[in-house]
Short mmCIF file of C-alpha atoms in Angstrom, two decimals:
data_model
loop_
_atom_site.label_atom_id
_atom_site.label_comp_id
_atom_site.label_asym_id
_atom_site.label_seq_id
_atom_site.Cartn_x
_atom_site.Cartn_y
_atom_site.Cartn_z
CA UNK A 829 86.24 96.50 210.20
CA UNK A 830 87.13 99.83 208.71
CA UNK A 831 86.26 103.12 210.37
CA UNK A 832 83.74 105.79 209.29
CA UNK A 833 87.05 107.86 207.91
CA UNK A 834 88.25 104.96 205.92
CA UNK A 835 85.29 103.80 204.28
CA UNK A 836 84.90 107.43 202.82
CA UNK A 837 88.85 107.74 202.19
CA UNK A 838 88.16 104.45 200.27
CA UNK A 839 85.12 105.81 198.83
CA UNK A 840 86.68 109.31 197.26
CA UNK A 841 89.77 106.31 195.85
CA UNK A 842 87.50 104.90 193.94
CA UNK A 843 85.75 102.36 196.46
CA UNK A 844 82.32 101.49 194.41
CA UNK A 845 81.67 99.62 197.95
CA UNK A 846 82.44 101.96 200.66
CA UNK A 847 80.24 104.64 200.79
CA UNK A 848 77.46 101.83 201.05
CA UNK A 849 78.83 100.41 203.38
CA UNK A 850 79.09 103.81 205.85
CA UNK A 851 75.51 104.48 204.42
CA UNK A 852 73.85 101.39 205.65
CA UNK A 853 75.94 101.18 208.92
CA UNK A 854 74.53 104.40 209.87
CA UNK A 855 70.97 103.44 208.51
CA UNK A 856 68.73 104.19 211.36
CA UNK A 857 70.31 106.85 212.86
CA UNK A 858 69.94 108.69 209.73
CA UNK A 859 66.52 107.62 209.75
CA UNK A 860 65.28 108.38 213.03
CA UNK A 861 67.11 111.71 212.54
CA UNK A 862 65.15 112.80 208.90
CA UNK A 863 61.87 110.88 210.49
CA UNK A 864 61.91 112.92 214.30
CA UNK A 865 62.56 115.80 212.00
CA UNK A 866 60.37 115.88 209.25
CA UNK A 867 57.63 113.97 211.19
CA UNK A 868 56.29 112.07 208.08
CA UNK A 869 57.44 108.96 206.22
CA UNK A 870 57.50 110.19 202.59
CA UNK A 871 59.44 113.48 203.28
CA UNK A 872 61.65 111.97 205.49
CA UNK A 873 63.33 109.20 202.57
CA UNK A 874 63.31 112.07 199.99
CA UNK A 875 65.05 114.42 202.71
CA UNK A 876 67.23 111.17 203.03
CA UNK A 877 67.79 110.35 199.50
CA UNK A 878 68.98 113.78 198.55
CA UNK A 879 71.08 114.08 201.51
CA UNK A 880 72.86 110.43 200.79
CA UNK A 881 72.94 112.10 196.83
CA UNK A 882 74.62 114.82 198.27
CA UNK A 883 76.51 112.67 200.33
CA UNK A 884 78.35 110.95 197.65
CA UNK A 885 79.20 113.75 195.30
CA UNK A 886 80.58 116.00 198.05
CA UNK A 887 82.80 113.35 199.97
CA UNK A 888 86.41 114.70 198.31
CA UNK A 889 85.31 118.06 200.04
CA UNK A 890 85.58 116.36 203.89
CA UNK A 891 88.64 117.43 205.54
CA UNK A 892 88.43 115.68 208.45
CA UNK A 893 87.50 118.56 210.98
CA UNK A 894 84.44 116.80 212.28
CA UNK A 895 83.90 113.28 212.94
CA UNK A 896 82.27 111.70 209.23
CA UNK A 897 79.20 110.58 210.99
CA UNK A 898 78.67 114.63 212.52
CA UNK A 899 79.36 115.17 208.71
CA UNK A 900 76.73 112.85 207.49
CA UNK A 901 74.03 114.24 209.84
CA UNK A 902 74.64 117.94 209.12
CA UNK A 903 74.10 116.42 205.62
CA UNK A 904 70.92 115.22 206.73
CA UNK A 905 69.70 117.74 208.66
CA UNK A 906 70.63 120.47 206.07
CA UNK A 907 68.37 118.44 203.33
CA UNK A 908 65.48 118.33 206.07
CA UNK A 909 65.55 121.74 206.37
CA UNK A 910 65.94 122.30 202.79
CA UNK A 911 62.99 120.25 202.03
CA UNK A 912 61.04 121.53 204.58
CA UNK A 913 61.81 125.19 203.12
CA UNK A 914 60.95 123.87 199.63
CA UNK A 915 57.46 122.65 200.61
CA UNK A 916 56.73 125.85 203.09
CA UNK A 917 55.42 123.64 205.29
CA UNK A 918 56.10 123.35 208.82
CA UNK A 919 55.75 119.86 209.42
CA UNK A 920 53.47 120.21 212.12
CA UNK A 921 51.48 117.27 211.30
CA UNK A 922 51.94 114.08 213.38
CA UNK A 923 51.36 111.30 211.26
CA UNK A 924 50.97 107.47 213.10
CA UNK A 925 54.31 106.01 214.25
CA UNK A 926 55.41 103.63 212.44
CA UNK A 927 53.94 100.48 213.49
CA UNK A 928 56.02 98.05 211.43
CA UNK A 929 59.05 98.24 213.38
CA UNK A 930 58.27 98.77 216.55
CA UNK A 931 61.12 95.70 217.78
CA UNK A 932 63.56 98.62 216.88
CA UNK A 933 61.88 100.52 220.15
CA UNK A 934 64.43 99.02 222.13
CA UNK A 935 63.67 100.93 225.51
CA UNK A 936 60.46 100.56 225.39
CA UNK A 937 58.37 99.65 228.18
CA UNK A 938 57.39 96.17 228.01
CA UNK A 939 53.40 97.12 228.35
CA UNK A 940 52.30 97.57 224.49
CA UNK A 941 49.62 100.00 225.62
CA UNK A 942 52.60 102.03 228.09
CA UNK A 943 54.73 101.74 224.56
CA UNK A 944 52.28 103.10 222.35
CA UNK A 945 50.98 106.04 224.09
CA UNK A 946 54.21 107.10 224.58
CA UNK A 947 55.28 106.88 220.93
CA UNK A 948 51.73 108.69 219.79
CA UNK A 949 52.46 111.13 222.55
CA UNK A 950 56.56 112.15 221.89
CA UNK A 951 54.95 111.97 218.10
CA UNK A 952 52.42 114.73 218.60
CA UNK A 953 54.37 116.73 220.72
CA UNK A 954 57.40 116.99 218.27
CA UNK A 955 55.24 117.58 215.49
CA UNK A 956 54.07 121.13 217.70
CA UNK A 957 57.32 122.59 217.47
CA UNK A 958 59.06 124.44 214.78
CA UNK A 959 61.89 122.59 212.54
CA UNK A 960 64.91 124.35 213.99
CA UNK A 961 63.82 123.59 217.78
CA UNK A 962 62.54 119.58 216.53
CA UNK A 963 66.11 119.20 214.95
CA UNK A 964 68.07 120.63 217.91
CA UNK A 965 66.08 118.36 220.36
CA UNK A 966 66.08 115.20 218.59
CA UNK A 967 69.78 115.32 218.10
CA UNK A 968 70.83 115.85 221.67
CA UNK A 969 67.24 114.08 223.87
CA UNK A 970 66.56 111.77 221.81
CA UNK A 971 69.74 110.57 219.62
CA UNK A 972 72.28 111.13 222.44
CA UNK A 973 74.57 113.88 221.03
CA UNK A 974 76.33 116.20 223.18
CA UNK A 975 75.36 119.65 222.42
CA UNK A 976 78.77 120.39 220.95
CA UNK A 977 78.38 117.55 218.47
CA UNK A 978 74.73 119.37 217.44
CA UNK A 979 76.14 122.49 216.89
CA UNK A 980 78.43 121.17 214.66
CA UNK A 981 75.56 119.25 212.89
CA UNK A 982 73.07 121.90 212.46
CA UNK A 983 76.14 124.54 211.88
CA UNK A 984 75.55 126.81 214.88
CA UNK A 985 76.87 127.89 218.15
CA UNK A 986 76.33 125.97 220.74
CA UNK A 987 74.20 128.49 222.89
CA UNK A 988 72.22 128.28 219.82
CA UNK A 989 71.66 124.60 220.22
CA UNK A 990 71.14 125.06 224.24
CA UNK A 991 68.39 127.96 223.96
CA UNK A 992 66.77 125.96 221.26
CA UNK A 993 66.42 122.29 223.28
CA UNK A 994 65.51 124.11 226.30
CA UNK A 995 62.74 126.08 224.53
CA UNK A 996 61.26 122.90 222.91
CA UNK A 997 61.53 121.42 226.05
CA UNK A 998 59.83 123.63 227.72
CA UNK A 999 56.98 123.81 225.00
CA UNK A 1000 56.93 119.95 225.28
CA UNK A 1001 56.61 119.59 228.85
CA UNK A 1002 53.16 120.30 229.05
CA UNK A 1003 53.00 118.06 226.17
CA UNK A 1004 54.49 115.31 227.58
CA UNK A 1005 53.44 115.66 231.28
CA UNK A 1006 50.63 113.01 231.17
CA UNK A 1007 53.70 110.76 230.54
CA UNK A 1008 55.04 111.48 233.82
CA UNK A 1009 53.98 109.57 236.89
CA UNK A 1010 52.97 106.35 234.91
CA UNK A 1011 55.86 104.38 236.80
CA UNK A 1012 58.79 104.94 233.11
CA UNK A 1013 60.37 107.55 235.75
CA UNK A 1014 63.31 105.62 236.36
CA UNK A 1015 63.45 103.55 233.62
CA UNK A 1016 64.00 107.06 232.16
CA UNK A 1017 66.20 108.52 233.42
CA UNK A 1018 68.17 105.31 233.48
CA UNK A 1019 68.16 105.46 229.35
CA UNK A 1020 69.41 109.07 229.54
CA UNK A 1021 72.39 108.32 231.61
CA UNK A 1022 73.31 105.87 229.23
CA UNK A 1023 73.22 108.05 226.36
CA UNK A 1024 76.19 110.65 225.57
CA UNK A 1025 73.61 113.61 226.21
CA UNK A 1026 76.21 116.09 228.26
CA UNK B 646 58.21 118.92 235.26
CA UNK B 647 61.83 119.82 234.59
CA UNK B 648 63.73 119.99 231.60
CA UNK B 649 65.58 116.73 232.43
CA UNK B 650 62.08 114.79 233.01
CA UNK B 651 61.61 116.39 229.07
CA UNK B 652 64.58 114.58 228.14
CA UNK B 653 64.47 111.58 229.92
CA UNK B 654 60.74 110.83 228.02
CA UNK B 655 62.54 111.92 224.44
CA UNK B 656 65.19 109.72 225.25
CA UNK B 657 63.19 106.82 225.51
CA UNK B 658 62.09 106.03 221.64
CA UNK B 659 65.49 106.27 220.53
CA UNK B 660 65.92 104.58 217.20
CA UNK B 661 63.79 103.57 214.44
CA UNK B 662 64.90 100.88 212.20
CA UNK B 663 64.93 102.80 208.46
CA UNK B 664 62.01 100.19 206.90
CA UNK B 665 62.87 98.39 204.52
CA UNK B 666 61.73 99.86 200.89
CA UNK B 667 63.60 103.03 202.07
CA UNK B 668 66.92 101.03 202.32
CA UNK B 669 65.98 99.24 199.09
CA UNK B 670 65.43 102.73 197.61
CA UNK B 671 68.90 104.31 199.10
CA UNK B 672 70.48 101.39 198.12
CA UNK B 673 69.43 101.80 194.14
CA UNK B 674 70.24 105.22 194.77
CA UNK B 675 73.73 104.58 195.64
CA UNK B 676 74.04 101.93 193.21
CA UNK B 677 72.92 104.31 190.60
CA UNK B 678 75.68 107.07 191.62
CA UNK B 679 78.18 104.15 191.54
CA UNK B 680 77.25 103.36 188.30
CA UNK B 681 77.23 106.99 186.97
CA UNK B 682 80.55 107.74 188.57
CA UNK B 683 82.16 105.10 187.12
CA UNK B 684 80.36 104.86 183.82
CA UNK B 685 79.33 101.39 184.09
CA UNK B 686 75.96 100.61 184.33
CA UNK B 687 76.46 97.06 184.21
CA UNK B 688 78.53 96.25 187.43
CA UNK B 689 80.12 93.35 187.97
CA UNK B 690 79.18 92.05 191.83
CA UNK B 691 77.70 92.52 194.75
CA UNK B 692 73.65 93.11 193.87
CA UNK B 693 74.96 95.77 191.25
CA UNK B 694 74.54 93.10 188.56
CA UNK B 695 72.97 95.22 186.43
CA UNK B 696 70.64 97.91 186.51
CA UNK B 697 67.30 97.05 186.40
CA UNK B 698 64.73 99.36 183.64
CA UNK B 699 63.43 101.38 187.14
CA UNK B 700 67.58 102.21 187.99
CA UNK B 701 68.07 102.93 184.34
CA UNK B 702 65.44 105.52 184.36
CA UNK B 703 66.93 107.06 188.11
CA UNK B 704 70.10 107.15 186.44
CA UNK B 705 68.92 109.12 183.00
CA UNK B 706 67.22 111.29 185.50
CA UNK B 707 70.17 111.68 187.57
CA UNK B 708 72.65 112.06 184.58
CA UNK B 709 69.71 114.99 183.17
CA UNK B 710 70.81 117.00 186.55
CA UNK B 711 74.13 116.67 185.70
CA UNK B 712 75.89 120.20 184.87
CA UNK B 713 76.95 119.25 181.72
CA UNK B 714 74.21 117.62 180.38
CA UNK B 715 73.60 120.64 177.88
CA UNK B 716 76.78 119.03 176.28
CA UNK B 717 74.93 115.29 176.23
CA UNK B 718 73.82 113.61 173.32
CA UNK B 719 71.79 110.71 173.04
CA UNK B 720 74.73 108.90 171.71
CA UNK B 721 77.25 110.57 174.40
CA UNK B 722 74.86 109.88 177.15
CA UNK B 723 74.16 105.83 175.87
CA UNK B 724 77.38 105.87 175.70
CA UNK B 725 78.15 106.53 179.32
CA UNK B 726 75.17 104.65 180.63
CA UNK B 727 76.53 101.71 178.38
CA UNK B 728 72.62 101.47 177.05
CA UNK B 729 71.95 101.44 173.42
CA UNK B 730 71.78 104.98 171.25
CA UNK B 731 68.49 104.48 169.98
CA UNK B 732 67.05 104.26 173.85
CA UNK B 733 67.74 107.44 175.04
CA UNK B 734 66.09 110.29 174.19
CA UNK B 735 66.56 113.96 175.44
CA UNK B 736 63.82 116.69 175.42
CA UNK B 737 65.46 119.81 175.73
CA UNK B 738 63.24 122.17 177.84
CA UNK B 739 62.33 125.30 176.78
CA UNK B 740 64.77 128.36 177.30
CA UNK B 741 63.94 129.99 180.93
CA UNK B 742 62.93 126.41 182.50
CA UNK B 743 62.58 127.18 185.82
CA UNK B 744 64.72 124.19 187.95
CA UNK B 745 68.03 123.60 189.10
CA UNK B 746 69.43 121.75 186.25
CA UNK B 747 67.83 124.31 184.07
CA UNK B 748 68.93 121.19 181.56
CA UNK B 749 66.05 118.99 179.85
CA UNK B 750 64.54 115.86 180.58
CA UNK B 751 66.05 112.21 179.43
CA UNK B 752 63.41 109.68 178.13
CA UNK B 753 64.06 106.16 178.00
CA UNK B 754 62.64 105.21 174.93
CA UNK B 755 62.22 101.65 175.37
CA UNK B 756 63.63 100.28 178.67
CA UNK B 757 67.02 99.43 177.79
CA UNK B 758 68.64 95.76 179.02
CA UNK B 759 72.35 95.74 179.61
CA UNK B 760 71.37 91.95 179.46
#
């Protein structure tokens, strides 16, 4: 199987192949990353269709100094933000999870009731903070990215990515604190070890 | 209520599958800039078969953002979307159009069939 880095070196050669390839190995990722960040459906797959637009055209202009996937979701992100800053909205309003794929909800808790609160809940809460803060934390809590890897993403320092997460998380914990105590404690913090968060 | 317990609740709706019209959609997308880049609207394999009247149109529309498309003519663009020169018409917008491609819109006439 060829790597990220080949399938867009293929790509910029002439590939007609490759760069769908990357796109749909990367699929949800990308999605959960434009969806957590613009909160609704429709914004999110024009956010994602500009940035995979942008995507394409720009690939000859990688040079290799990030990984292609940190590349692809500064791409996204940067679209996100650009559409939010085209609509002058703040994308404040929680829409319903998606309820068609919830078998994607890997870590879940096995209670459909336990499962759905919690999506409504992280839903609502995410959709009370501000864009830069919602990006920040959904690329390091909730997709697993170190905070160096976010910086690089959202094209900021790294102090900038900290005070940002720990701001929304603070905002969020009230939020989120009926959450706490229902017995996902460990279960928790079990799917955070396993994630690359550092 | 630390901000680990914050992250350990984030952390726990991790992915959501991208549903399925939006991969349909990115994947006529791509198509479509595969088709542009190369000039062929009419690929060969692999689902790109040919473009359907709906990827036509994303492609005019695409091609009307294009920099250069002050240079197109309905012939010269037909020509690179391999459709026929009596299907594609361009509406020049006024001077002073407000957008991006500050360029003019592309109207399929009738949709065109590389078929």
């Amino acid at each position: 199987m060829r790597s990220d880095a080949e399938l867009l070196a293929a790509h910029v050669a002439g590939d007609a192949h490759a760069f769908g390839q990357l796109a749909e190995r990367h699929a949800d990722r990308l999605w959960t990353l434009a969806y957590r960040t613009l909160g609704n459906r429709d914004d999110a797959a024009d956010a994602l269709q500009d940035a995979m637009i942008s995507a394409f055209r720009r690939a000859s202009s990688f040079r290799g100094g990030a990984s292609v996937l940190t590349w692809l979701h500064r791409i996204v992100v940067n679209a996100c933000l650009d559409l939010l800053r085209r609509k002058k909205v703040r994308a404040a309003d929680p829409l319903p999870e998606q309820t068609d794929h919830l078998a994607a909800f890997a870590h879940l808790p096995d209670d459909p009731a336990v499962a759905q609160e919690l999506r409504d809940e992280v839903a609502q809460a995410l959709g009370t903070l501000g864009p830069d803060q919602r990006s920040a934390v959904v690329l390091v809590d909730m997709l697993g990215y170190s905070v160096n890897e976010a910086a690089e993403m959202l094209g900021c320092p790294t102090g900038t990515v900290k005070s940002r997460c720990a701001r929304a998380r603070a905002a969020l914990a009230g939020l989120l604190a009926p959450l706490w105590g229902t017995g996902e404690h460990s279960a928790a913090s079990n799917t955070v070890n396993e994630g690359a968060r550092s | 209520m630390n901000d680990d317990d914050v992250a350990a609740i984030l952390a726990r709706a991790p992915l959501i599958e991208m549903p399925a019209d939006v991969r349909r959609r990115l994947s006529r997308v791509i198509a479509t800039e595969v088709a542009l880049r190369t000039g062929e609207v009419a690929a060969t394999d692999d689902g790109l078969n040919h473009l359907d009247a709906s990827q036509m149109m994303t492609a005019l529309q695409l091609a009307a953002e294009r920099d250069d498309v002050h240079d197109e003519t309905p012939e010269s663009l037909a020509e690179d979307l391999g459709a026929e020169p009596d299907s594609v018409e361009i509406e020049r917008m006024p001077h002073g159009y407000d957008t991006e491609a500050d360029a003019g819109e592309v109207e399929l006439a009738s949709p065109a069939s590389p078929e």
